[in-house]
Structures are given as structure tokens and as C-alpha cells.
PDB file of C-alpha atoms in Angstrom:
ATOM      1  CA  UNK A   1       1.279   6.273 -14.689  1.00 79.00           C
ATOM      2  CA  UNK A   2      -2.409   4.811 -14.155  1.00 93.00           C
ATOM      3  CA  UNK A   3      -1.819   1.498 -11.939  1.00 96.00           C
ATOM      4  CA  UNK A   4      -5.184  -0.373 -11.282  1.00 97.00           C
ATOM      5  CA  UNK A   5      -4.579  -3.583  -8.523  1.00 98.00           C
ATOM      6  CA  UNK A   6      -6.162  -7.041  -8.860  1.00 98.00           C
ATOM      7  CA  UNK A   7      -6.449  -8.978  -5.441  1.00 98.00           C
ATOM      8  CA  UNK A   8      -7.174 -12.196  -4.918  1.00 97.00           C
ATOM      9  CA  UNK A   9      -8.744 -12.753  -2.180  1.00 96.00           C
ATOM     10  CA  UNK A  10      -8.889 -16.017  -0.819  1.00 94.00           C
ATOM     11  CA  UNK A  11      -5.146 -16.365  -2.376  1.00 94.00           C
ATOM     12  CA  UNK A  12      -3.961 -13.827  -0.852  1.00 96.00           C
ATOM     13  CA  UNK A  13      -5.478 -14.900   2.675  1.00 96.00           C
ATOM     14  CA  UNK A  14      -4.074 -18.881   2.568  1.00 93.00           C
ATOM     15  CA  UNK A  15      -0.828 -17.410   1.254  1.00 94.00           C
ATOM     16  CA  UNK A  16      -0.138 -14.532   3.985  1.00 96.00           C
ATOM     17  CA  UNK A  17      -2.940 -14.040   5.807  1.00 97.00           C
ATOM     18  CA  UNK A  18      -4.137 -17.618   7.272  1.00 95.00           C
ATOM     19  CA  UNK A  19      -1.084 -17.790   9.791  1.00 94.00           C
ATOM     20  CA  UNK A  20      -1.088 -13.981  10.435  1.00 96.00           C
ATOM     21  CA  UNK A  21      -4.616 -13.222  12.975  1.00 96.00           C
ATOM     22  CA  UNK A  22      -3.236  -9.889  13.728  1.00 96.00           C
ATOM     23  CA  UNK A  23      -3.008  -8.821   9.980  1.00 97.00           C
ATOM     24  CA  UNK A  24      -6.209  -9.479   8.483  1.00 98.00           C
ATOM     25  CA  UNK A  25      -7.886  -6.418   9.265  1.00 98.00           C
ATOM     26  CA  UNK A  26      -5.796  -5.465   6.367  1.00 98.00           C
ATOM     27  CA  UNK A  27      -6.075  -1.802   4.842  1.00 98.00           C
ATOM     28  CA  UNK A  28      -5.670  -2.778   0.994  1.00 97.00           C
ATOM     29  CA  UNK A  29      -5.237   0.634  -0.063  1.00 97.00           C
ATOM     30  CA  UNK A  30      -2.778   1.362   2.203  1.00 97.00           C
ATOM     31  CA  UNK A  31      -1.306  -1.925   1.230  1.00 97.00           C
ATOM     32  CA  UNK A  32      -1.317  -1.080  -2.201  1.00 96.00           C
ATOM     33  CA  UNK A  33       0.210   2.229  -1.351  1.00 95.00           C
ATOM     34  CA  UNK A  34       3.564   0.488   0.225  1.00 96.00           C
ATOM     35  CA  UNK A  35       3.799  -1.394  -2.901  1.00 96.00           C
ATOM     36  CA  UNK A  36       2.660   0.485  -6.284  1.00 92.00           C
ATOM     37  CA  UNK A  37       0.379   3.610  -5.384  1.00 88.00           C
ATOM     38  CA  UNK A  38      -2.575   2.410  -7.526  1.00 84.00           C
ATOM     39  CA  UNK A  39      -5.856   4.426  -8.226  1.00 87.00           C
ATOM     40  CA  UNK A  40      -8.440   1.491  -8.626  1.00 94.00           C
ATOM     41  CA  UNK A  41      -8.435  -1.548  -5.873  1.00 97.00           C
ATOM     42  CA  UNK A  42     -10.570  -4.713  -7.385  1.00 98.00           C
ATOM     43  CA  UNK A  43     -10.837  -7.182  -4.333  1.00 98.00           C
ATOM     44  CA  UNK A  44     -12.404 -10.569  -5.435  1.00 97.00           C
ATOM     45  CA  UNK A  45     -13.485 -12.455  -2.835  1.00 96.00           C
ATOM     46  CA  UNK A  46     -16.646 -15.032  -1.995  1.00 94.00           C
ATOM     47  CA  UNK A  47     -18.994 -15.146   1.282  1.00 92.00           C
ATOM     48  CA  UNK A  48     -17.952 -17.779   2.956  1.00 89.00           C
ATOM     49  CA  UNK A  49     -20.021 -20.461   5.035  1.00 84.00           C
ATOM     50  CA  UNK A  50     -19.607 -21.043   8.711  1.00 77.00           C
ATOM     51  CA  UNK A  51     -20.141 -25.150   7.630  1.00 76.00           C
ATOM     52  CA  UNK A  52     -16.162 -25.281   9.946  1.00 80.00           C
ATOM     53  CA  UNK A  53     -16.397 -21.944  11.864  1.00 85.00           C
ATOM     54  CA  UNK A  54     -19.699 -20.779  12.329  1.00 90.00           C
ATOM     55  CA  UNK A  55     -18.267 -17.483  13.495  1.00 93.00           C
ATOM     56  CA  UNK A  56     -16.210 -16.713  10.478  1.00 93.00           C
ATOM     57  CA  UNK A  57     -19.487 -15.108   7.906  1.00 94.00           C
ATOM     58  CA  UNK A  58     -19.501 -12.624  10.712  1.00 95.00           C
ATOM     59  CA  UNK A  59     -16.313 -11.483  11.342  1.00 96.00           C
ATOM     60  CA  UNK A  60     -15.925 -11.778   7.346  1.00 96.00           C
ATOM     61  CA  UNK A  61     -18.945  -9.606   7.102  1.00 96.00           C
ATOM     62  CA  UNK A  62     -17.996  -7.360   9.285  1.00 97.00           C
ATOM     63  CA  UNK A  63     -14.270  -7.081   7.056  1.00 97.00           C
ATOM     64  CA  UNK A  64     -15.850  -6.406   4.040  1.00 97.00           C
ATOM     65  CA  UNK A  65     -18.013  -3.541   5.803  1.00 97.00           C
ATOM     66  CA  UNK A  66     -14.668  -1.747   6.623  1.00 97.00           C
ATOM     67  CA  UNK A  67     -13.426  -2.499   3.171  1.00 97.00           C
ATOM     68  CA  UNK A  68     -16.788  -0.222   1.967  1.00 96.00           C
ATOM     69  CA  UNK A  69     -15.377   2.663   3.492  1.00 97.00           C
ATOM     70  CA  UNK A  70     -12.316   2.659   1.446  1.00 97.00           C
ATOM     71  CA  UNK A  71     -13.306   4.821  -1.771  1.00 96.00           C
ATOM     72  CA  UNK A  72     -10.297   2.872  -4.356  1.00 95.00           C
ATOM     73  CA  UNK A  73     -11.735  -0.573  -3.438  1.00 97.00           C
ATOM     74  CA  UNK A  74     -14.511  -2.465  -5.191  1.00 97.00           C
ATOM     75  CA  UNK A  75     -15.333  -6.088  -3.824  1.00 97.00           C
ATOM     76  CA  UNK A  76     -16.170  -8.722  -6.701  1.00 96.00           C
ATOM     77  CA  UNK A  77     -17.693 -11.629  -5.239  1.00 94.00           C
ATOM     78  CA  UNK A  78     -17.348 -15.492  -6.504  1.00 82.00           C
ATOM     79  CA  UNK A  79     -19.317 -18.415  -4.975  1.00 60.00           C
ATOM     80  CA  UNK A  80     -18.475 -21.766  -3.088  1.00 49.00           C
ATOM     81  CA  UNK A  81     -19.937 -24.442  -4.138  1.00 47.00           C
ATOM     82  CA  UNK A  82     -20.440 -27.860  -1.543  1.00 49.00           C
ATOM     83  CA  UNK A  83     -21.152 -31.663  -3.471  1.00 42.00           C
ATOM     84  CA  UNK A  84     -20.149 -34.639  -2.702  1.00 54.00           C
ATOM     85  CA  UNK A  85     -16.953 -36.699  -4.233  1.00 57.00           C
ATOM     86  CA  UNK A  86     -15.279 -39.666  -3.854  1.00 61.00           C
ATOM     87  CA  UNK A  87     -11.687 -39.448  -1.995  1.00 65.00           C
ATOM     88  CA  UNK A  88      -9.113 -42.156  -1.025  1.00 78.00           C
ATOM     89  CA  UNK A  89      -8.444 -43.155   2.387  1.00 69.00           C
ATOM     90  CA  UNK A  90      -5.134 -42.751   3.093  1.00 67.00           C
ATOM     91  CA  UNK A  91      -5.020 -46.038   4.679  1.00 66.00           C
ATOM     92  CA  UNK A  92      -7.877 -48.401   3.737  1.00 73.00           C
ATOM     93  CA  UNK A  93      -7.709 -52.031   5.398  1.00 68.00           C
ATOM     94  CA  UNK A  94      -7.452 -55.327   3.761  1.00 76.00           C
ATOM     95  CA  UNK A  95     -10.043 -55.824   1.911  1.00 69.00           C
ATOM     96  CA  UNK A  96     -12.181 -52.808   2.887  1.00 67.00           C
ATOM     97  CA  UNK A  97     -13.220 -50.143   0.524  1.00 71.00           C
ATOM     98  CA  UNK A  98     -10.396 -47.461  -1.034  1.00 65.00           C
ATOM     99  CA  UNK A  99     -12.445 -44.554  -1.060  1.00 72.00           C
ATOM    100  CA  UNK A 100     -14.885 -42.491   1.103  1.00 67.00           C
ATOM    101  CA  UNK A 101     -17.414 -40.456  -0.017  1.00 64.00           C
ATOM    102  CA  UNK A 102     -17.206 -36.900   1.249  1.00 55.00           C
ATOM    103  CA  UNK A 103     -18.624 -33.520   0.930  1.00 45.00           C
ATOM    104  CA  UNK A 104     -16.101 -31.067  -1.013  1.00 45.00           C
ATOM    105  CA  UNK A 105     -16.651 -27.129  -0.563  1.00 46.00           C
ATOM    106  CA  UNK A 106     -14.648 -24.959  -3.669  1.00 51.00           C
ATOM    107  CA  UNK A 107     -14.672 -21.661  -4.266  1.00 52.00           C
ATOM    108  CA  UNK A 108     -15.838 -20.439  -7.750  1.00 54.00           C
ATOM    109  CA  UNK A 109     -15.137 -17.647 -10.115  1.00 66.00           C
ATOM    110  CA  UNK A 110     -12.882 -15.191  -7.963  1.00 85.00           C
ATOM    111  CA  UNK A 111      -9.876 -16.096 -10.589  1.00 90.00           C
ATOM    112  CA  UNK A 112     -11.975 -16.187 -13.667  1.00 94.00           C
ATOM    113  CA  UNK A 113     -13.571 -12.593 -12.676  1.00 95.00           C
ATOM    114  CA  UNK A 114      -9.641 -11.113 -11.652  1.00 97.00           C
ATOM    115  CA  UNK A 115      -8.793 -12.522 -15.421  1.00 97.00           C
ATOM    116  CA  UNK A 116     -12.030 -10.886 -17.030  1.00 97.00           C
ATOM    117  CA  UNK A 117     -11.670  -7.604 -14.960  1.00 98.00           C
ATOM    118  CA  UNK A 118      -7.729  -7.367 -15.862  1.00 98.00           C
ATOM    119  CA  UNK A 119      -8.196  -7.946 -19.731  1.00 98.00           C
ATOM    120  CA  UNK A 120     -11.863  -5.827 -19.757  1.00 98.00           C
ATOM    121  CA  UNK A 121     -10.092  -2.695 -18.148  1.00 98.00           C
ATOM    122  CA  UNK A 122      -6.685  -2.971 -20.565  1.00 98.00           C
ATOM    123  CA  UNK A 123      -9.385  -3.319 -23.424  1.00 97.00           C
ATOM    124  CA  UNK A 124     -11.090   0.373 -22.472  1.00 97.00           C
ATOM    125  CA  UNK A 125      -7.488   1.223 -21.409  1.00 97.00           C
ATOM    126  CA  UNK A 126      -8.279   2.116 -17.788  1.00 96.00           C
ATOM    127  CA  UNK A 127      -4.537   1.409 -16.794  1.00 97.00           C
ATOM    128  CA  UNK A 128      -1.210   2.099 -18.078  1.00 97.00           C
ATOM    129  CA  UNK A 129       0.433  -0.688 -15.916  1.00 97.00           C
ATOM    130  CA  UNK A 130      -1.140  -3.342 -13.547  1.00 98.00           C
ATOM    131  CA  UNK A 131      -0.642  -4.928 -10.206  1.00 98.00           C
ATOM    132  CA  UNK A 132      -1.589  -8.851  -9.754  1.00 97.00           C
ATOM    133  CA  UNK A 133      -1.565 -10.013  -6.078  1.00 97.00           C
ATOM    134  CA  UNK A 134      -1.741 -13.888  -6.083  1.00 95.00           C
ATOM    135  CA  UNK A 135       0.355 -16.588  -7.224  1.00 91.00           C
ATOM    136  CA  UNK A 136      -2.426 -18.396  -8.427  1.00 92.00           C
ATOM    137  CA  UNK A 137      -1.069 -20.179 -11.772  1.00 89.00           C
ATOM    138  CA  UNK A 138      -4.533 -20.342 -13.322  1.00 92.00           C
ATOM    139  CA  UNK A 139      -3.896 -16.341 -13.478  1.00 95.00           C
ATOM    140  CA  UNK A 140      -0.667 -17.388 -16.009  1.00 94.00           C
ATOM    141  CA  UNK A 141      -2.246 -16.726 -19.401  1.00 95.00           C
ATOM    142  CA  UNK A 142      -4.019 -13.613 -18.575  1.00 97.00           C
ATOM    143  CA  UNK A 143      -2.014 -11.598 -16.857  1.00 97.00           C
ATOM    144  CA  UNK A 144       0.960 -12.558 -19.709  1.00 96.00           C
ATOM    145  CA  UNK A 145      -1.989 -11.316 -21.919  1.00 97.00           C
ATOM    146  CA  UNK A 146      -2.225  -8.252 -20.427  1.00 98.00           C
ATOM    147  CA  UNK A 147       1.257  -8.134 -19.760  1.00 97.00           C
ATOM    148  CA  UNK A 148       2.061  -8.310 -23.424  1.00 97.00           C
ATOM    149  CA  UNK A 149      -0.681  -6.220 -24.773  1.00 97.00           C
ATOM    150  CA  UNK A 150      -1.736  -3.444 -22.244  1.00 97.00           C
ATOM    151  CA  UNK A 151       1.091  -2.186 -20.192  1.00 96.00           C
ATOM    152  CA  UNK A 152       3.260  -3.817 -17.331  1.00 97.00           C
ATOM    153  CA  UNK A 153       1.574  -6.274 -15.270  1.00 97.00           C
ATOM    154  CA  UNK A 154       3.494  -6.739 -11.789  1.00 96.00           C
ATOM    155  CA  UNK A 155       2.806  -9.636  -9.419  1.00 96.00           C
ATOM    156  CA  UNK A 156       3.151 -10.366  -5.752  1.00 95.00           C
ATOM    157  CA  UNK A 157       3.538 -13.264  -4.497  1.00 94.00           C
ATOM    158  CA  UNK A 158       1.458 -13.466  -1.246  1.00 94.00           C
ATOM    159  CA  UNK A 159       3.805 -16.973  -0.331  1.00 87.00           C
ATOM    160  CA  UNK A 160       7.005 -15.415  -1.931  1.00 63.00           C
ATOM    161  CA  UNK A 161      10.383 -17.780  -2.276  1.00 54.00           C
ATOM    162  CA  UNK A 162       9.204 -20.400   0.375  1.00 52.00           C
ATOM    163  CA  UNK A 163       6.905 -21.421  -1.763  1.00 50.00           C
ATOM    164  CA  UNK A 164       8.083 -24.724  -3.228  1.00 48.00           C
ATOM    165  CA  UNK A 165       5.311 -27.161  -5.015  1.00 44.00           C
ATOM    166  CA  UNK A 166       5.461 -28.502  -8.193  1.00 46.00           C
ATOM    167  CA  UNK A 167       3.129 -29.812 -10.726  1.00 46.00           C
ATOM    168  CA  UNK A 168       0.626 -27.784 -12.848  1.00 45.00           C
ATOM    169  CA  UNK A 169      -0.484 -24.944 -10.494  1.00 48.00           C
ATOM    170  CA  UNK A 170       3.424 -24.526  -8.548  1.00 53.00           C
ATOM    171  CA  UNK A 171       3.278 -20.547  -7.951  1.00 55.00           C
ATOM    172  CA  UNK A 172       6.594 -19.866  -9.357  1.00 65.00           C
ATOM    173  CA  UNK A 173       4.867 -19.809 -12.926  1.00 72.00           C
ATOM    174  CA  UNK A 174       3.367 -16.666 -12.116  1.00 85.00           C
ATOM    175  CA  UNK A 175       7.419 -15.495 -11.931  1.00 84.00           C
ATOM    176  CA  UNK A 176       7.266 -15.732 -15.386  1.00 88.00           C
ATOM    177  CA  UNK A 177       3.764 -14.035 -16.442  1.00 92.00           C
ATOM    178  CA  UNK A 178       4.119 -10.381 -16.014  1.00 95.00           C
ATOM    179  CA  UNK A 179       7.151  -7.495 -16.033  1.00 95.00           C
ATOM    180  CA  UNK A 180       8.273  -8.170 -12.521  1.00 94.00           C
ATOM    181  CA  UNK A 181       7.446 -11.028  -9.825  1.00 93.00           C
ATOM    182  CA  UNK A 182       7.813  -9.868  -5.927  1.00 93.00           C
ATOM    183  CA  UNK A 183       7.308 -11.781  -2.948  1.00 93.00           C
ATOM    184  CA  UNK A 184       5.382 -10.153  -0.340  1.00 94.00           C
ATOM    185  CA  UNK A 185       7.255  -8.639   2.626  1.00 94.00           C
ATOM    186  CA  UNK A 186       5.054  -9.966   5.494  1.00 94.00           C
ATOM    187  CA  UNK A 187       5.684  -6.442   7.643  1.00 95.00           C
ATOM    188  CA  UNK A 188       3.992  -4.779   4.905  1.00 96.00           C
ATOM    189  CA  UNK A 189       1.162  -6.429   6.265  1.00 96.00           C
ATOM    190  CA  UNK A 190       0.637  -5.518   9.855  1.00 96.00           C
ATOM    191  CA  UNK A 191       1.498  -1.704   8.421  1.00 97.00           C
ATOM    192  CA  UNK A 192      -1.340  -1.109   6.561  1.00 98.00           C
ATOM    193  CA  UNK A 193      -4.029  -2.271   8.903  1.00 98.00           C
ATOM    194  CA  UNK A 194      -7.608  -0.697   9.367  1.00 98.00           C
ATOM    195  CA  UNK A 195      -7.885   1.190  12.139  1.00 97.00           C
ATOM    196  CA  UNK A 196     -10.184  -0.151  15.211  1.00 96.00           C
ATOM    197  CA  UNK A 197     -12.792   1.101  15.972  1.00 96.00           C
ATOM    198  CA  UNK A 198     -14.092   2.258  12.542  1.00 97.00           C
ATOM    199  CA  UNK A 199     -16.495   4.650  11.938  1.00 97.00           C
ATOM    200  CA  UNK A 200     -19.111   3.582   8.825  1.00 96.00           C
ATOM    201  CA  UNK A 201     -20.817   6.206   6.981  1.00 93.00           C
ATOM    202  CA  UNK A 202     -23.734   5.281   8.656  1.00 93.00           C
ATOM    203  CA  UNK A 203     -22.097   6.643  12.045  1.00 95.00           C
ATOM    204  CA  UNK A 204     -21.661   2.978  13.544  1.00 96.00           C
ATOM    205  CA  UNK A 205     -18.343   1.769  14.947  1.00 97.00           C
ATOM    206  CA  UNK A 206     -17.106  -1.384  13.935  1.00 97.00           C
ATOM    207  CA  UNK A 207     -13.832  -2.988  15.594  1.00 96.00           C
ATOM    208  CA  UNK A 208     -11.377  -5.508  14.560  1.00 97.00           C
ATOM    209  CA  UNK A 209     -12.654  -9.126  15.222  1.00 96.00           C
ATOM    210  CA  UNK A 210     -11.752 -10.235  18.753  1.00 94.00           C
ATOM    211  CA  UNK A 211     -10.306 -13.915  16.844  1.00 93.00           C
ATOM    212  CA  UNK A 212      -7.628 -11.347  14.878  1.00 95.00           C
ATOM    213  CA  UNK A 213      -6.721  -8.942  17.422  1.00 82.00           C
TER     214      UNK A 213
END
């Protein structure tokens, strides 16, 4: 059966990745290999700023250089965006003012293009079933969408059952969206890592960030 995967990025890095250095240097086909052997990786991701880190463009950079080597995988890239807004303090004074005004970095598109890409490719029928990694619940509709109208859609759950919000975007919705809901086993992780150094096809070695190693 034709399985394409759907990552999302930036999901899948706050949800697993963030508190896991030694992982991030992560192999996505390989991952999606342990999970659902798929035959089309779409990785949607957006080039970050070094406004907090000034070192992390480069070592993200240097990620998405090994992730070129990997035939399966296509990178889709978003945007962040940076204005300003007006937040509450969290303890304002007597009499002072309630709110600060602050400078607010999002990143844009990388859900909207995993939606488009997942109902595009059922439309020309480029899969038989589907693989979703994210809990985001802004990914609810489409992938019960494609669930319903193209073939399985499977999702993993780069938080799994800790995850425990609530409100309008709490992850377990996505339980609900496609044919089966997993959470993701975190050892999967450090087993389908890049190996370091990597040789690009232009005969350069790159290595795993020293910050992940």
C-alpha cells in the first residue's frame, strides 16, 4: 500500500524533540521506516531567526543540508513573522498600566501547507493511506478529510498520553481525526539518527551540531 508522511516540523520538535539534544539529528526516513514504511517524506518546516540563539540558523541550516541527502524527503518551508502586541503583566502594580507592549515572533503556513499537501496528493491519488506526525488540532478537519475520502490517515502524536491541555487546540482532538492515533515512542527517536560525519553530494562532511551531541 502507497503511504506518503506529513511532518510537522516545528510540532514535532516542541513536542519530542525540544527536551531531547541528542535526537535531533533525526533520520526521518528511517523514522518513518520504524513506524509505517512510507515512500514520500513531506517535512514542513520554517528558517528560523537567531533573534534568542544566534547560533540556532546555523546548526538548523546545517540539519536541513543532511535532510537533502535523503532521496524520500522534500522540505516545505513556512515563514515567521515578528510585530508587536499588547500582553498582560502578570502582576501589574496599583495603579500602573496592565499591559506591556512586546514583540511577538509566530510561525506561518507550515500547518496550512501539511493540510494543502495532504488533500492535493489524495486528490491526484498519490497515496493509498497517510501518515500525520503532529498533534496540532488546527490539522483536525483535514486530515478527517482525507481520512474520510482518500484512504487511512494515521497520526502520531509527537507528546503522546502526557499531553493534557484543554481548550480549542488540546492535542487529543487529533485522537479522533484519522484511522488510528499513536503516541510517539521516544526510543524511536535516538534510533533513527543521521549518521555523523555526513558526506553531501558535494563531497563535504557535515557533523552533528556540537549543542545536540
Amino acid at each position: 500500500m502507497r503511504l506518503r508522511v506529513y511532518v510537522d516540523g516545528f510540532n514535532l520538535y516542541y513536542g519530542a524533540l525540544k527536551a531531547r539534544p541528542a535526537a535531533r539529528w533525526l533520520d526521518l526516513a528511517a523514522l518513518s521506516h520504524l513506524l509505517r514504511p512510507g515512500d514520500t517524506i513531506r517535512y514542513f518546516t520554517a528558517r528560523v531567526k537567531g533573534d534568542r540563539d544566534a547560533t540556532a540558523p546555523g546548526r538548523q541550516k546545517l540539519y536541513l543540508a543532511a535532510l537533502g541527502t535523503l532521496p524520500l524527503v522534500t522540505v516545505h518551508f513556512g515563514q515567521f513573522r515578528t510585530h508587536p502586541v499588547a500582553m498582560p503583566l502578570a502582576k501589574p502594580g496599583p495603579g500602573k498600566r496592565r499591559t506591556a507592549r512586546v514583540l511577538k515572533t509566530e510561525e506561518k503556513g507550515s500547518d496550512v501547507n501539511l493540510a494543502t499537501y495532504l488533500l492535493l496528493d489524495g486528490l491526484d491519488g498519490l497515496y493509498e493511506s497517510a501518515m500525520v506526525i503532529s498533534d496540532d488540532s488546527d490539522l483536525e478537519t483535514p486530515v478527517g478529510e482525507a481520512n474520510r475520502r482518500f484512504g487511512p490517515v494515521h497520526v502520531i502524536s509527537p507528546r503522546g498520553p502526557t499531553s493534557t491541555p484543554t481548550g480549542p487546540k488540546a492535542p487529543y482532538r487529533m485522537s479522533h481525526a484519522g484511522s488510528s492515533w499513536t503516541p510517539l515512542d521516544p526510543a524511536l527517536l535516538l534510533a533513527a539518527q543521521l549518521p555523523s560525519p555526513l558526506r553531501l553530494p558535494s563531497g563535504r562532511s557535515i557533523h552533528t551540531p556540537p549543542a545536540w551531541a
